[in-house]
CSV table of C-alpha atoms in Angstrom, one decimal:
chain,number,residue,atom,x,y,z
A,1,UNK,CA,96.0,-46.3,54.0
A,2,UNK,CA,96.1,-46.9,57.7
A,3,UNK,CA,95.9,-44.7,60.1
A,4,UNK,CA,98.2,-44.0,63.3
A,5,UNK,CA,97.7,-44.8,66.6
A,6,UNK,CA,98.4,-40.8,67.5
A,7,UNK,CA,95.9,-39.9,64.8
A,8,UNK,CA,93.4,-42.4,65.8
A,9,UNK,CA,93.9,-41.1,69.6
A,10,UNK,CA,93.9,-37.5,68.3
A,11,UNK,CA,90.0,-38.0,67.6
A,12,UNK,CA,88.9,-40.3,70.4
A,13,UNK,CA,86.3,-39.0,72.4
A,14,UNK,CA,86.3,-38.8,76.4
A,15,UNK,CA,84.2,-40.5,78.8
A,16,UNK,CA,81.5,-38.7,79.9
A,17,UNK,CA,81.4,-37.6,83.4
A,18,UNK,CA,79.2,-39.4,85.6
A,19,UNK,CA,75.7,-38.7,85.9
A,20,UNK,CA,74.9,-37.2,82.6
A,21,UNK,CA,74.1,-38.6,79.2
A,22,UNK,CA,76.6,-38.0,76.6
A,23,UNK,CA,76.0,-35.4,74.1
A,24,UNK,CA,76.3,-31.5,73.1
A,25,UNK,CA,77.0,-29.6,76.6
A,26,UNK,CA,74.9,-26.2,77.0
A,27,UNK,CA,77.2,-23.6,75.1
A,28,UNK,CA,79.5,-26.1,73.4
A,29,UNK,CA,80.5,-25.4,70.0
A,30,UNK,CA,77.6,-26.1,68.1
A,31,UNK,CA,75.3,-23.2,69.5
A,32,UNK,CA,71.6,-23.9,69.9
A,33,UNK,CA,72.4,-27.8,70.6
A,34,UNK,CA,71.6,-28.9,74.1
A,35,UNK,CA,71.4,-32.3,75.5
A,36,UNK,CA,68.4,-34.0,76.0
A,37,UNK,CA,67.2,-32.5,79.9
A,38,UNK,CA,64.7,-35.8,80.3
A,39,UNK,CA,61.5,-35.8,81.3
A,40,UNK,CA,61.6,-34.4,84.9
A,41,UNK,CA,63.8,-31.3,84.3
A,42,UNK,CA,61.2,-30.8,81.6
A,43,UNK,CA,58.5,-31.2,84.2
A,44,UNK,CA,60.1,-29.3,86.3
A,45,UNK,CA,60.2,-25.9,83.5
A,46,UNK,CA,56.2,-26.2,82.8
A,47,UNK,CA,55.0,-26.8,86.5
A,48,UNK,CA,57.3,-24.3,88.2
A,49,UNK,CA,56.0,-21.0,90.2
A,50,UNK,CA,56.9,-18.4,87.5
A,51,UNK,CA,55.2,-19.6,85.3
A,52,UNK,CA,52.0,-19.9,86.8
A,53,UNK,CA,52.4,-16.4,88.0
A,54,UNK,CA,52.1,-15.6,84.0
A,55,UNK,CA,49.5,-17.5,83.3
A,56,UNK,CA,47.5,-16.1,86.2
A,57,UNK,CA,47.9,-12.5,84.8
A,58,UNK,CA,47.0,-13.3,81.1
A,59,UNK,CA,43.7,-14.8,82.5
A,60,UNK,CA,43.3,-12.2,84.7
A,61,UNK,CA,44.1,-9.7,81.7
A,62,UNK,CA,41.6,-11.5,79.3
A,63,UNK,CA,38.8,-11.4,82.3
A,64,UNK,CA,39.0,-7.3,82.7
A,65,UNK,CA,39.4,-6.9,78.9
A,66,UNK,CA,35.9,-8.9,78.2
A,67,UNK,CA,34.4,-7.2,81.1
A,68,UNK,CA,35.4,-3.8,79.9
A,69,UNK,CA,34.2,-4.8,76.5
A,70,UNK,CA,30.8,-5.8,77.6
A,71,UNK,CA,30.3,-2.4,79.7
A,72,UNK,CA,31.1,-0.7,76.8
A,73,UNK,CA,28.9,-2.9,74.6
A,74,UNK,CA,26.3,-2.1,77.4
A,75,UNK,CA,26.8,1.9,77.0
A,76,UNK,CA,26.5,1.9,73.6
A,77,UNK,CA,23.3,-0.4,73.4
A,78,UNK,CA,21.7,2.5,75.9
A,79,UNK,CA,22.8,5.4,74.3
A,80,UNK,CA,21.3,4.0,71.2
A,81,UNK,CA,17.8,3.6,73.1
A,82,UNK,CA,17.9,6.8,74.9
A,83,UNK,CA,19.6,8.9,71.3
A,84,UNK,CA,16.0,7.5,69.3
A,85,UNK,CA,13.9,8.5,72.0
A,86,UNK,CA,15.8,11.8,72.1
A,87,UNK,CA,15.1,12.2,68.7
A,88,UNK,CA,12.0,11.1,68.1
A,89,UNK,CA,10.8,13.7,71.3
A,90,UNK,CA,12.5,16.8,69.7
A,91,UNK,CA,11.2,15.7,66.6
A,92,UNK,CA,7.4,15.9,67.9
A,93,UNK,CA,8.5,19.1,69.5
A,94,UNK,CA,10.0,20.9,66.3
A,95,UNK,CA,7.1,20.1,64.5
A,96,UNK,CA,4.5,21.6,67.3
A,97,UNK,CA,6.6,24.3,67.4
A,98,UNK,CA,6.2,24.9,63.2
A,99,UNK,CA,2.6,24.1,63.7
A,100,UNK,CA,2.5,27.2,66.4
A,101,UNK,CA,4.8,29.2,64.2
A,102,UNK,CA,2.3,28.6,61.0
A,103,UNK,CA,-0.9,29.7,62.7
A,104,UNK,CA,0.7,32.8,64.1
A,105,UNK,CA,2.0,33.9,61.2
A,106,UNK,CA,-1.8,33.0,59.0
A,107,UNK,CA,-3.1,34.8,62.1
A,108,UNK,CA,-0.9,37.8,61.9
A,109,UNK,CA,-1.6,37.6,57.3
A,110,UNK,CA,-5.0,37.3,57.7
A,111,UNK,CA,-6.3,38.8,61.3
A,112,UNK,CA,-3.9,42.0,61.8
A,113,UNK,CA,-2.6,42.6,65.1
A,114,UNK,CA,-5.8,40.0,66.4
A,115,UNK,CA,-6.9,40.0,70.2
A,116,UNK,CA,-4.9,43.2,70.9
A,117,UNK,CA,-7.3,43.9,73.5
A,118,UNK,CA,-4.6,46.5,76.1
A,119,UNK,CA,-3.7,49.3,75.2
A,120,UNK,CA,-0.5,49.3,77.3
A,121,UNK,CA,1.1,46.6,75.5
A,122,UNK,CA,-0.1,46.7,71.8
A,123,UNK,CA,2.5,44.1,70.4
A,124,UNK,CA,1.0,42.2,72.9
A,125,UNK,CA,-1.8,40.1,70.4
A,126,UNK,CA,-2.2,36.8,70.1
A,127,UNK,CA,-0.5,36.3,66.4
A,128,UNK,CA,3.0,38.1,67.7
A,129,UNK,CA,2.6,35.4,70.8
A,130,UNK,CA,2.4,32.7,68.9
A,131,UNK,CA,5.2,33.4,66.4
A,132,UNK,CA,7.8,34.4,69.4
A,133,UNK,CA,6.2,31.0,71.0
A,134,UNK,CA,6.5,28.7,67.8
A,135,UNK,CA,10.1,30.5,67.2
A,136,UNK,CA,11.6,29.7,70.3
A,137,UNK,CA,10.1,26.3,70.5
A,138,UNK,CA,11.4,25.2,66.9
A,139,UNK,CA,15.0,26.5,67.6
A,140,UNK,CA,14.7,24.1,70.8
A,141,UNK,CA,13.3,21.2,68.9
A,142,UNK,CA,15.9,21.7,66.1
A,143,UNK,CA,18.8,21.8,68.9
A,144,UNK,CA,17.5,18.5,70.4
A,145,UNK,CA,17.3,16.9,67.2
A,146,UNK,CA,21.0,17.6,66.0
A,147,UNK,CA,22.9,16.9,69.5
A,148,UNK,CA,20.4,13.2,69.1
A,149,UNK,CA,21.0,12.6,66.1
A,150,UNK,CA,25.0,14.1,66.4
A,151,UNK,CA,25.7,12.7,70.5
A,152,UNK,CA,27.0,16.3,70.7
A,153,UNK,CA,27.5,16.9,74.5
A,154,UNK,CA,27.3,21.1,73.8
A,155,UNK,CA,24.2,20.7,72.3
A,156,UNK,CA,22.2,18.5,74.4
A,157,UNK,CA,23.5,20.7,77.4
A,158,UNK,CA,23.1,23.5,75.9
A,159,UNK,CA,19.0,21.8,74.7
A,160,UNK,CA,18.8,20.8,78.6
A,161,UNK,CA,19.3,24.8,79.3
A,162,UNK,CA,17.1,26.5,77.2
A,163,UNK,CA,14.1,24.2,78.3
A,164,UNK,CA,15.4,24.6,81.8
A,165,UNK,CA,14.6,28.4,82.0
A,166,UNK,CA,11.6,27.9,79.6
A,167,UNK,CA,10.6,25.5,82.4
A,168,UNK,CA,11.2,27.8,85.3
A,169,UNK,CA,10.2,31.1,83.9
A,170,UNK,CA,7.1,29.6,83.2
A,171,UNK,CA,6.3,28.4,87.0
A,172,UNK,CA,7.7,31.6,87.9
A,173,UNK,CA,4.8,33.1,86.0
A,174,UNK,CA,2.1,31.1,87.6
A,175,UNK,CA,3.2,31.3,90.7
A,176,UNK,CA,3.0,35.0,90.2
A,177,UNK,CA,-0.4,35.0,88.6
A,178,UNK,CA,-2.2,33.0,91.7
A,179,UNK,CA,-0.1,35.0,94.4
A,180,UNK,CA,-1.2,38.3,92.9
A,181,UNK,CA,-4.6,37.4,91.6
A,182,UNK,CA,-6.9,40.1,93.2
A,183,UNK,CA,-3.9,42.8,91.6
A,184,UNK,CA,-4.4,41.6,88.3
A,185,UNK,CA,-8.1,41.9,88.2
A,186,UNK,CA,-8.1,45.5,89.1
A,187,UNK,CA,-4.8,46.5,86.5
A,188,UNK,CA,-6.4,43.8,83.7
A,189,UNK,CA,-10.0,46.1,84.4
A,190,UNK,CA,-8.4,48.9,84.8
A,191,UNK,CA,-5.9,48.9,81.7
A,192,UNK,CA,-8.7,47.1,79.5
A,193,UNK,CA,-11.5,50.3,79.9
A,194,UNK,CA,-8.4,52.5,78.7
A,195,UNK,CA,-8.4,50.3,75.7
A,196,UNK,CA,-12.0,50.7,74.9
A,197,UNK,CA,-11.2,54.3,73.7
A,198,UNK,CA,-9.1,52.7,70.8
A,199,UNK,CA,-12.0,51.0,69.6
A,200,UNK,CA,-13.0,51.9,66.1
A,201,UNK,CA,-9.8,54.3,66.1
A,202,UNK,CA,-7.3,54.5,62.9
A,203,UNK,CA,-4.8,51.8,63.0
A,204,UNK,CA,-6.9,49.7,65.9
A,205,UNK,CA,-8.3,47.0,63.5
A,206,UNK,CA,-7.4,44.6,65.4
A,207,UNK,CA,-8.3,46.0,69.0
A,208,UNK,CA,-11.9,46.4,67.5
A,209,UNK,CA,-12.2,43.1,65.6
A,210,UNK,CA,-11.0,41.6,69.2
A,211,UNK,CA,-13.6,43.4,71.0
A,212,UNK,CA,-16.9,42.8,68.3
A,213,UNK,CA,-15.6,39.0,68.8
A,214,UNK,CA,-15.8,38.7,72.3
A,215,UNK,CA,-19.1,40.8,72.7
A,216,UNK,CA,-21.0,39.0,70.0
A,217,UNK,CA,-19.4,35.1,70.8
A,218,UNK,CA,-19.8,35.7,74.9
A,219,UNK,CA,-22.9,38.1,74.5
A,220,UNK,CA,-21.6,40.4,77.0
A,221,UNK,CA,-21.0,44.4,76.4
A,222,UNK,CA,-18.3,46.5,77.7
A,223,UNK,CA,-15.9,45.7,80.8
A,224,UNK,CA,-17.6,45.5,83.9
A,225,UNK,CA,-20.8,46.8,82.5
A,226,UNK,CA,-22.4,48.5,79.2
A,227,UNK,CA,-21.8,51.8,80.4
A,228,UNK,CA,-18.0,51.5,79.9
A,229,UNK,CA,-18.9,52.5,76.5
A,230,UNK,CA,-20.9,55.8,77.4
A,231,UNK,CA,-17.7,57.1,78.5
A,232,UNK,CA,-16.3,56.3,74.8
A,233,UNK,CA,-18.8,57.7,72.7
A,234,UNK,CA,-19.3,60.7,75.0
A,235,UNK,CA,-23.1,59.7,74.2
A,236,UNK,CA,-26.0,57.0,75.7
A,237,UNK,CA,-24.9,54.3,72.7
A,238,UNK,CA,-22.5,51.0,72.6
A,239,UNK,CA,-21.2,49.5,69.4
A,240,UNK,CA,-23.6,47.2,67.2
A,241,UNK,CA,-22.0,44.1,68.1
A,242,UNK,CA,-23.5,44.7,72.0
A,243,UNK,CA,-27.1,44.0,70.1
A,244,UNK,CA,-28.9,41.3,70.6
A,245,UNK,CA,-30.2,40.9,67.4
A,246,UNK,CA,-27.7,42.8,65.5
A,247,UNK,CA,-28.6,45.4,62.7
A,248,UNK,CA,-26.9,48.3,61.2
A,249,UNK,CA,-26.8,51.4,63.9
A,250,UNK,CA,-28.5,49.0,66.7
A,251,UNK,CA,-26.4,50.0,69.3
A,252,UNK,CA,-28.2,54.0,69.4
A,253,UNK,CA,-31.1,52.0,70.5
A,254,UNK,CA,-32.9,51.8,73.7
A,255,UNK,CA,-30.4,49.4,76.2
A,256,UNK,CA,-33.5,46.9,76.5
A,257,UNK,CA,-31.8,45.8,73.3
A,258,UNK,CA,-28.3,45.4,74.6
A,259,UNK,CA,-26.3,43.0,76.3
A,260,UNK,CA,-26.2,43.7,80.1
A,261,UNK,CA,-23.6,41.0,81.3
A,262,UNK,CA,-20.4,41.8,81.7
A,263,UNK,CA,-17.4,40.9,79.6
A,264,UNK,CA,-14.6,40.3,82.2
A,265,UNK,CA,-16.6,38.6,84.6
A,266,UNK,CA,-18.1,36.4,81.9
A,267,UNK,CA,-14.6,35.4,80.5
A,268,UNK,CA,-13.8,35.1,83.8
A,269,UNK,CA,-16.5,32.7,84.6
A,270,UNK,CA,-15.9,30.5,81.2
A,271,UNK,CA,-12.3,29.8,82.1
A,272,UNK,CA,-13.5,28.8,85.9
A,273,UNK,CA,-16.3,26.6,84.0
A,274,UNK,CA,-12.6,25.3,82.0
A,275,UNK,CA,-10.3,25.6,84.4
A,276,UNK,CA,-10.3,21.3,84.4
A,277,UNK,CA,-9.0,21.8,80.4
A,278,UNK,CA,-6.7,24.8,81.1
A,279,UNK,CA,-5.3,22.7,84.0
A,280,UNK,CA,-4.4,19.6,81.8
A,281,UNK,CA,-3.2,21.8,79.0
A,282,UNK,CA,-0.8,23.2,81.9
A,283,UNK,CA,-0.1,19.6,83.2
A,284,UNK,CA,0.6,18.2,79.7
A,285,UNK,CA,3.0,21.1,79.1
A,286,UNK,CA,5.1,20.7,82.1
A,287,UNK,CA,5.3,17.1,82.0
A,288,UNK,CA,6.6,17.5,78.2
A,289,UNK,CA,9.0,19.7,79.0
A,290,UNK,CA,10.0,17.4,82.0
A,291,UNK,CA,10.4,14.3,80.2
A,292,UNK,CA,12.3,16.7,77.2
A,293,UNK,CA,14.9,17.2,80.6
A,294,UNK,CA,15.2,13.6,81.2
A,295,UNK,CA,15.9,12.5,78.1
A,296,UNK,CA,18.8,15.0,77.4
A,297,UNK,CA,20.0,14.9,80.8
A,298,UNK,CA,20.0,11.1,80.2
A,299,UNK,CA,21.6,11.1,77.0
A,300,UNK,CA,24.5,13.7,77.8
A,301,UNK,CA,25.2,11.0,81.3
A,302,UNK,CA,25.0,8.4,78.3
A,303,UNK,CA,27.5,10.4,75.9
A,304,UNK,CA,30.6,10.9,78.7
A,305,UNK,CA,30.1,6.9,80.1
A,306,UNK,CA,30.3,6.1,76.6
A,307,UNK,CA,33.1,8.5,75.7
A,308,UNK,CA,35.1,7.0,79.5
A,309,UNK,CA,34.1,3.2,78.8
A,310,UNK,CA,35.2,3.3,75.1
A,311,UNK,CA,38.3,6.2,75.0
């Protein structure tokens, strides 16, 4: 059947206007079908100022996020070093301070109340020292080990603390000790003689075992000299272990068979002769202790840079 002019006419398409290539105009009616925009208009979209604004920004984005990442990486490989440190310090310090605990309380099982030599402060013996020492350095070594091992901030500050005023009380003490030496010699003297009237008393077993050891190991006989004992005894006799050869009841002998040195000055004299030891012990202590606040004071820095860089 053949069409119509009017039908054919009804479907004929327009010219296009001049200057643009026939096809789908931008919002025509089939959506999403443009006309081809050539090569320069295309050239035109990738090269033009906005977008290179965006590309800018990602780069600079991706530049601060690797950074950021890499400080963080940074933070985390040094808290690692300083936590195993940490740990492995507090770790040496728990187990000195069990070792100290131990041999105070075998001291205090097997000894009594050992080198309780005043009589003004009789809990004051070597055994009860050492188990307060060993106590208190334990329950610091323990703290140290958890905040380590847990990169708990409380606990290493609270770790830094507790050595802190260990730390200070102790150079409080010698400080004390060398700006009130002469003082001390007269009260140690003075309160030590008082002591000598406990010797061999009820209850004073370890008061007496302090003083036989320190006659018969230094070979020295009472205080300042072997009458301190006269006083005791009410009586011209000093206990057996002021003998020089000792024997049962030696010490009602003539004193051409006694000791005639001293005990406080010889004491005295042995811990001048190693004061070069006593001063490294001191030295070694203070520095372990130091290094114990470096490592925490280190390690809590390490914990918040860790905690800012990585939050």
């Amino acid at each position: 059947m053949r069409r119509s002019s009017t039908d054919e006419s009804t479907y004929r398409r327009s010219p296009s206007p001049p200057g643009k290539e026939p096809g789908f105009a931008r919002g025509g009616p089939f959506f999403g079908l443009h006309a081809n925009p050539g090569p320069k208009a295309a050239q035109a979209r990738y090269t033009s100022p906005k977008g290179n604004k965006y590309v800018v920004f990602y780069l600079d984005l991706s530049f601060i996020f690797l950074l950021e990442l890499k400080r963080c990486s940074m933070a985390h490989g040094c808290l690692q070093g300083v936590k195993y440190l940490m740990f492995a310090f507090n770790l040496l310090f728990w187990l000195g301070g069990c070792g100290i605990l131990g041999v105070g309380i075998w001291l205090a099982a097997t000894q009594g109340n050992f080198a309780t030599l005043s009589s003004s402060f009789p809990s004051l013996s070597a055994a009860n020292l050492l188990i307060v020492a060993g106590t208190f350095v334990t329950a610091i070594g323990f703290v140290g080990c958890i905040g380590a091992v847990k990169e708990n901030k409380c606990l290493l500050l609270a770790f830094f603390v507790m050595l802190l005023l260990v730390f200070l009380l102790e150079t409080s003490l010698a400080i004390l000790f060398f700006a009130y030496t002469d003082k001390i010699d007269r009260y140690a003297q003075r309160d030590l003689k008082k002591g000598l009237h406990l010797y061999g008393t009820p209850g004073n077993v370890g008061l007496t075992n302090a003083w036989s050891i320190i006659q018969t190991d230094f070979r020295c006989c009472g205080v300042s000299n072997y009458t301190d004992w006269f006083e005791v005894y009410n009586a011209t006799r000093v206990p057996d272990s002021c003998c020089l050869e000792f024997s049962e009841s030696c010490g009602l002998h003539a004193p051409g068979t006694w000791w005639k040195a001293p005990c406080y000055e010889t004491v005295k004299v042995w811990l001048q002769e190693n004061l070069l030891a006593v001063g490294v012990f001191g030295l070694c202590t203070a520095l372990v202790q130091i290094l114990g606040l470096t490592f925490a004071m280190t390690m809590y820095c390490q914990v918040v840079k860790a905690d800012a860089y990585c939050a």
